[in-house]
Short mmCIF file of C-alpha atoms in Angstrom, two decimals:
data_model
loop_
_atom_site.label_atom_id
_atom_site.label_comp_id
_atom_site.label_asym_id
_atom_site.label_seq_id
_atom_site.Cartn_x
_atom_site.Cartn_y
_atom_site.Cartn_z
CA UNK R 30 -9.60 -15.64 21.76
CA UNK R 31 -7.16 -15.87 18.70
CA UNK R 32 -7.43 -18.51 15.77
CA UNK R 33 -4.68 -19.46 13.22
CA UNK R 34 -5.49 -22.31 10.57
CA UNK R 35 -3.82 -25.48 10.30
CA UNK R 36 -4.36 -26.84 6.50
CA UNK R 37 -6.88 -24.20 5.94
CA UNK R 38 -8.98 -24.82 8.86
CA UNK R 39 -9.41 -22.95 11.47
CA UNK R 40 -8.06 -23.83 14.85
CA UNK R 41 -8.89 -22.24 18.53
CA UNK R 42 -6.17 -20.69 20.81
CA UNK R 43 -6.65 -20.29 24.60
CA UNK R 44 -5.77 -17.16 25.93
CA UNK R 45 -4.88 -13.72 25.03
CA UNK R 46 -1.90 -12.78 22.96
CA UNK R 47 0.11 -10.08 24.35
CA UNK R 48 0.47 -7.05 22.48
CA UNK R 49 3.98 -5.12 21.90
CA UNK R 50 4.92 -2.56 24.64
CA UNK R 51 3.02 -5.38 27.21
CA UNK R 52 5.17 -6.88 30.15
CA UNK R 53 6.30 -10.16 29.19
CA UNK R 54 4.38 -12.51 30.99
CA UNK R 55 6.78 -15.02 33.30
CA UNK R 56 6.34 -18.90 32.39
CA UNK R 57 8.10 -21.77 32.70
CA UNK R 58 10.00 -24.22 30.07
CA UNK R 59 11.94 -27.60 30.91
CA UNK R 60 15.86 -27.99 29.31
CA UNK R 61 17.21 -30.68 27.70
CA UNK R 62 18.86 -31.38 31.06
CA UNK R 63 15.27 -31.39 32.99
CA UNK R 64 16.56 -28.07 34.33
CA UNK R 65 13.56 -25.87 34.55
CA UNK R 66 13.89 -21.87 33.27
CA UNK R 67 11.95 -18.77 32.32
CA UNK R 68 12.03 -15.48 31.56
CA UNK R 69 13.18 -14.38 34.78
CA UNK R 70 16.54 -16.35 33.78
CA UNK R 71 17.03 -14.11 30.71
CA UNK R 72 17.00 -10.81 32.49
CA UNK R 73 19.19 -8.22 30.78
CA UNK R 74 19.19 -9.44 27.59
CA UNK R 75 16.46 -9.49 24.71
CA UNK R 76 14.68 -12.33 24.54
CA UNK R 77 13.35 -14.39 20.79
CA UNK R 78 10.71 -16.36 22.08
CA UNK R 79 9.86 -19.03 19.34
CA UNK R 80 6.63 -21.01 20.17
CA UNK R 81 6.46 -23.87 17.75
CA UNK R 82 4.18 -27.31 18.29
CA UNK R 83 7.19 -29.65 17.76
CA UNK R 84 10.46 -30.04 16.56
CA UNK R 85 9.46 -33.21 14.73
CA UNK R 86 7.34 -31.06 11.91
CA UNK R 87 9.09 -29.72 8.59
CA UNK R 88 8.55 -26.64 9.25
CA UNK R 89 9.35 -26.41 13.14
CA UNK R 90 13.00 -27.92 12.39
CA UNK R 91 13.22 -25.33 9.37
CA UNK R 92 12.31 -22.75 11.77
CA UNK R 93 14.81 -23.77 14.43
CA UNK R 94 17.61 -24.48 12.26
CA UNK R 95 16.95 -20.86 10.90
CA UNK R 96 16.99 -19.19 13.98
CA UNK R 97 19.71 -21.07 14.99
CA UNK R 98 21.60 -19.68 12.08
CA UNK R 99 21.05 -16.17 11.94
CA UNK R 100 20.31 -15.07 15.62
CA UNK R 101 22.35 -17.83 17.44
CA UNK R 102 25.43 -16.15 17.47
CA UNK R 103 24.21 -12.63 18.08
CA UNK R 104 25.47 -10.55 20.93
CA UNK R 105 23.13 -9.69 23.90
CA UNK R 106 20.69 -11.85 22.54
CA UNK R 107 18.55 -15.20 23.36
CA UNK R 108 17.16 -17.26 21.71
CA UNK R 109 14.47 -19.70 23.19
CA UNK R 110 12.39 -22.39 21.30
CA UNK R 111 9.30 -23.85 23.16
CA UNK R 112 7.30 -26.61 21.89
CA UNK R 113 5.70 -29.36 23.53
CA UNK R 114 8.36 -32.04 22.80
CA UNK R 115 10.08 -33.85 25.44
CA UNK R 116 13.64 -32.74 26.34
CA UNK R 117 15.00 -36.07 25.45
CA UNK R 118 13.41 -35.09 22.08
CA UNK R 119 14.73 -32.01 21.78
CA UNK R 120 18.42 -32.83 22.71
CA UNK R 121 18.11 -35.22 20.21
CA UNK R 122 17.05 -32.76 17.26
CA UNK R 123 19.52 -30.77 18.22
CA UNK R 124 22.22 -33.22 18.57
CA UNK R 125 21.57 -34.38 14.73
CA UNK R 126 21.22 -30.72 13.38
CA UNK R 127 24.30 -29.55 14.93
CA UNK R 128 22.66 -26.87 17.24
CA UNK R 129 24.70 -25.77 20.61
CA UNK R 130 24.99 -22.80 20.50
CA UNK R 131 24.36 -21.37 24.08
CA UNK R 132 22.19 -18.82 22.73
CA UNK R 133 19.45 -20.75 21.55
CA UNK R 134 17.83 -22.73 23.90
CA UNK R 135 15.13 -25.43 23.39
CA UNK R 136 12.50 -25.52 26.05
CA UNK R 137 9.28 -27.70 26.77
CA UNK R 138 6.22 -27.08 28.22
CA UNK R 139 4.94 -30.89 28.92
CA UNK R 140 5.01 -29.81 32.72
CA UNK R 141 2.53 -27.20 32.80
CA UNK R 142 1.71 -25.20 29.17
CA UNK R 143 2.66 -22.29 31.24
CA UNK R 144 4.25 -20.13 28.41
CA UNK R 145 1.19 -20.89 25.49
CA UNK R 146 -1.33 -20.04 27.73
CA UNK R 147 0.51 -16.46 28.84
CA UNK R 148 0.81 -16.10 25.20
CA UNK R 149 -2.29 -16.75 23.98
CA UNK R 150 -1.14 -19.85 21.54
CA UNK R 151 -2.27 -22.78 23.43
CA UNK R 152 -4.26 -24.71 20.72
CA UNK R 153 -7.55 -25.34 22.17
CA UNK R 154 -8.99 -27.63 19.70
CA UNK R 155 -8.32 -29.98 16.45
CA UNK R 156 -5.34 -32.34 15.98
CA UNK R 157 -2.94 -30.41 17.89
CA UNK R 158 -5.16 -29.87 20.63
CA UNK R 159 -2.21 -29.11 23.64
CA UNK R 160 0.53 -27.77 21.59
CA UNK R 161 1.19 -23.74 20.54
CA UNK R 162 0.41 -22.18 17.15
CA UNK R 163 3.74 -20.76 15.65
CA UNK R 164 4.56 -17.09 17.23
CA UNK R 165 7.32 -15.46 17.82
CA UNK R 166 7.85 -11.94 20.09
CA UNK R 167 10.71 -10.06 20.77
CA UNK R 168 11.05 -9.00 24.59
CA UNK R 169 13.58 -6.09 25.25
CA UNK R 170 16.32 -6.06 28.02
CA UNK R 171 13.35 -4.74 30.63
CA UNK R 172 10.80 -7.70 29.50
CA UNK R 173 8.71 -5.66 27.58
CA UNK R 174 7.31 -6.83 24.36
CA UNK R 175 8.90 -5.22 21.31
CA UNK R 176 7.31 -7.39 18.56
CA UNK R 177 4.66 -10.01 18.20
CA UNK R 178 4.01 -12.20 15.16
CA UNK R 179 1.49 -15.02 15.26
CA UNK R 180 1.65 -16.97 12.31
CA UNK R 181 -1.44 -17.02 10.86
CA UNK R 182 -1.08 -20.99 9.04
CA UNK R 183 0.38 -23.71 11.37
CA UNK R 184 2.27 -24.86 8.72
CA UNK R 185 3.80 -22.17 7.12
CA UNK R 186 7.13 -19.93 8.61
CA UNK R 187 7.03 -16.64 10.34
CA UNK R 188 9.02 -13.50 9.10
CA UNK R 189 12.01 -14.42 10.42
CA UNK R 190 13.92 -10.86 9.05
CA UNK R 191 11.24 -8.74 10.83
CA UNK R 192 11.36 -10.81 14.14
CA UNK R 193 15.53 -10.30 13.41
CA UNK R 194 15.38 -6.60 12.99
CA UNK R 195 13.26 -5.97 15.98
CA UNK R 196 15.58 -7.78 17.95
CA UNK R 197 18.36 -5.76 16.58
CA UNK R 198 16.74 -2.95 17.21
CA UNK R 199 15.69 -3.99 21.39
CA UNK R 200 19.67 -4.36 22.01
#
């Protein structure tokens, strides 16, 4: 079982965190629209999986509006925010940020916590008992994993030009 820190102190995951050159494990995330999706839906194309606790934190918007920017718009690839907001939530984040593009997709887990628990960043205990830590992996056009980063401080942002280039490089 993984830890991270939140504030300095240390926090429990559930699970196991996949390694890179694993199979992506399947889950499942709920749209904005209460459409439900998952990885199976993204077949063909490399994946950014973003797992963030919620969109309504400083540094989960910074990290959404950042991926938004620089891999939104890229070719071939997706990218897909869980947290455990509600959609309404969500659509309404991205409604005031500007964010449509139709390569980054928002997704929540409130149904089931199926993808932090196949990716090892369900928070087991503390304040945020229920949510994900902050991860991101990079799953190639045949679902394997190509990167994995699990930020070690809740509040703090991942390497956003490493997660970038090994997307680049998965296409």
């Amino acid at each position: 079982m993984a830890q991270v820190t939140l504030k300095g102190s240390p926090v429990p995951l559930e699970g196991n965190i996949p390694a890179a050159g694993d199979k992506a494990p399947e889950f499942k995330a709920v749209r904005q629209d209460l459409s439900e999706f998952g990885l199976k839906d993204y077949e063909g194309k490399v994946k950014i999986l973003v797992a963030v606790p919620s969109l309504d934190t400083s540094v989960c918007a910074i990290e959404t509006k950042v991926f938004n920017e620089k891999a939104a718009n890229l070719n071939g690839i997706s990218t897909l925010i869980i947290s455990g907001d509600l959609p309404f939530a969500m659509k309404r984040f991205c409604s005031t940020e500007g964010i449509d593009s139709p390569n980054l997709v928002t997704g929540s887990q409130y149904r089931d916590f199926s993808f932090s628990k196949a990716y090892g960043t369900h928070i087991a205990g503390g304040p945020l008992k229920g949510l994900s830590a902050r991860a991101v992996f990079v799953v190639d056009k045949n679902d394997v994993i190509r990167y994995v980063e699990l930020v070690p401080e809740i509040g703090s942002e991942p390497n956003y030009a490493a997660a970038l280039a090994a997307a680049n490089a998965a296409l």
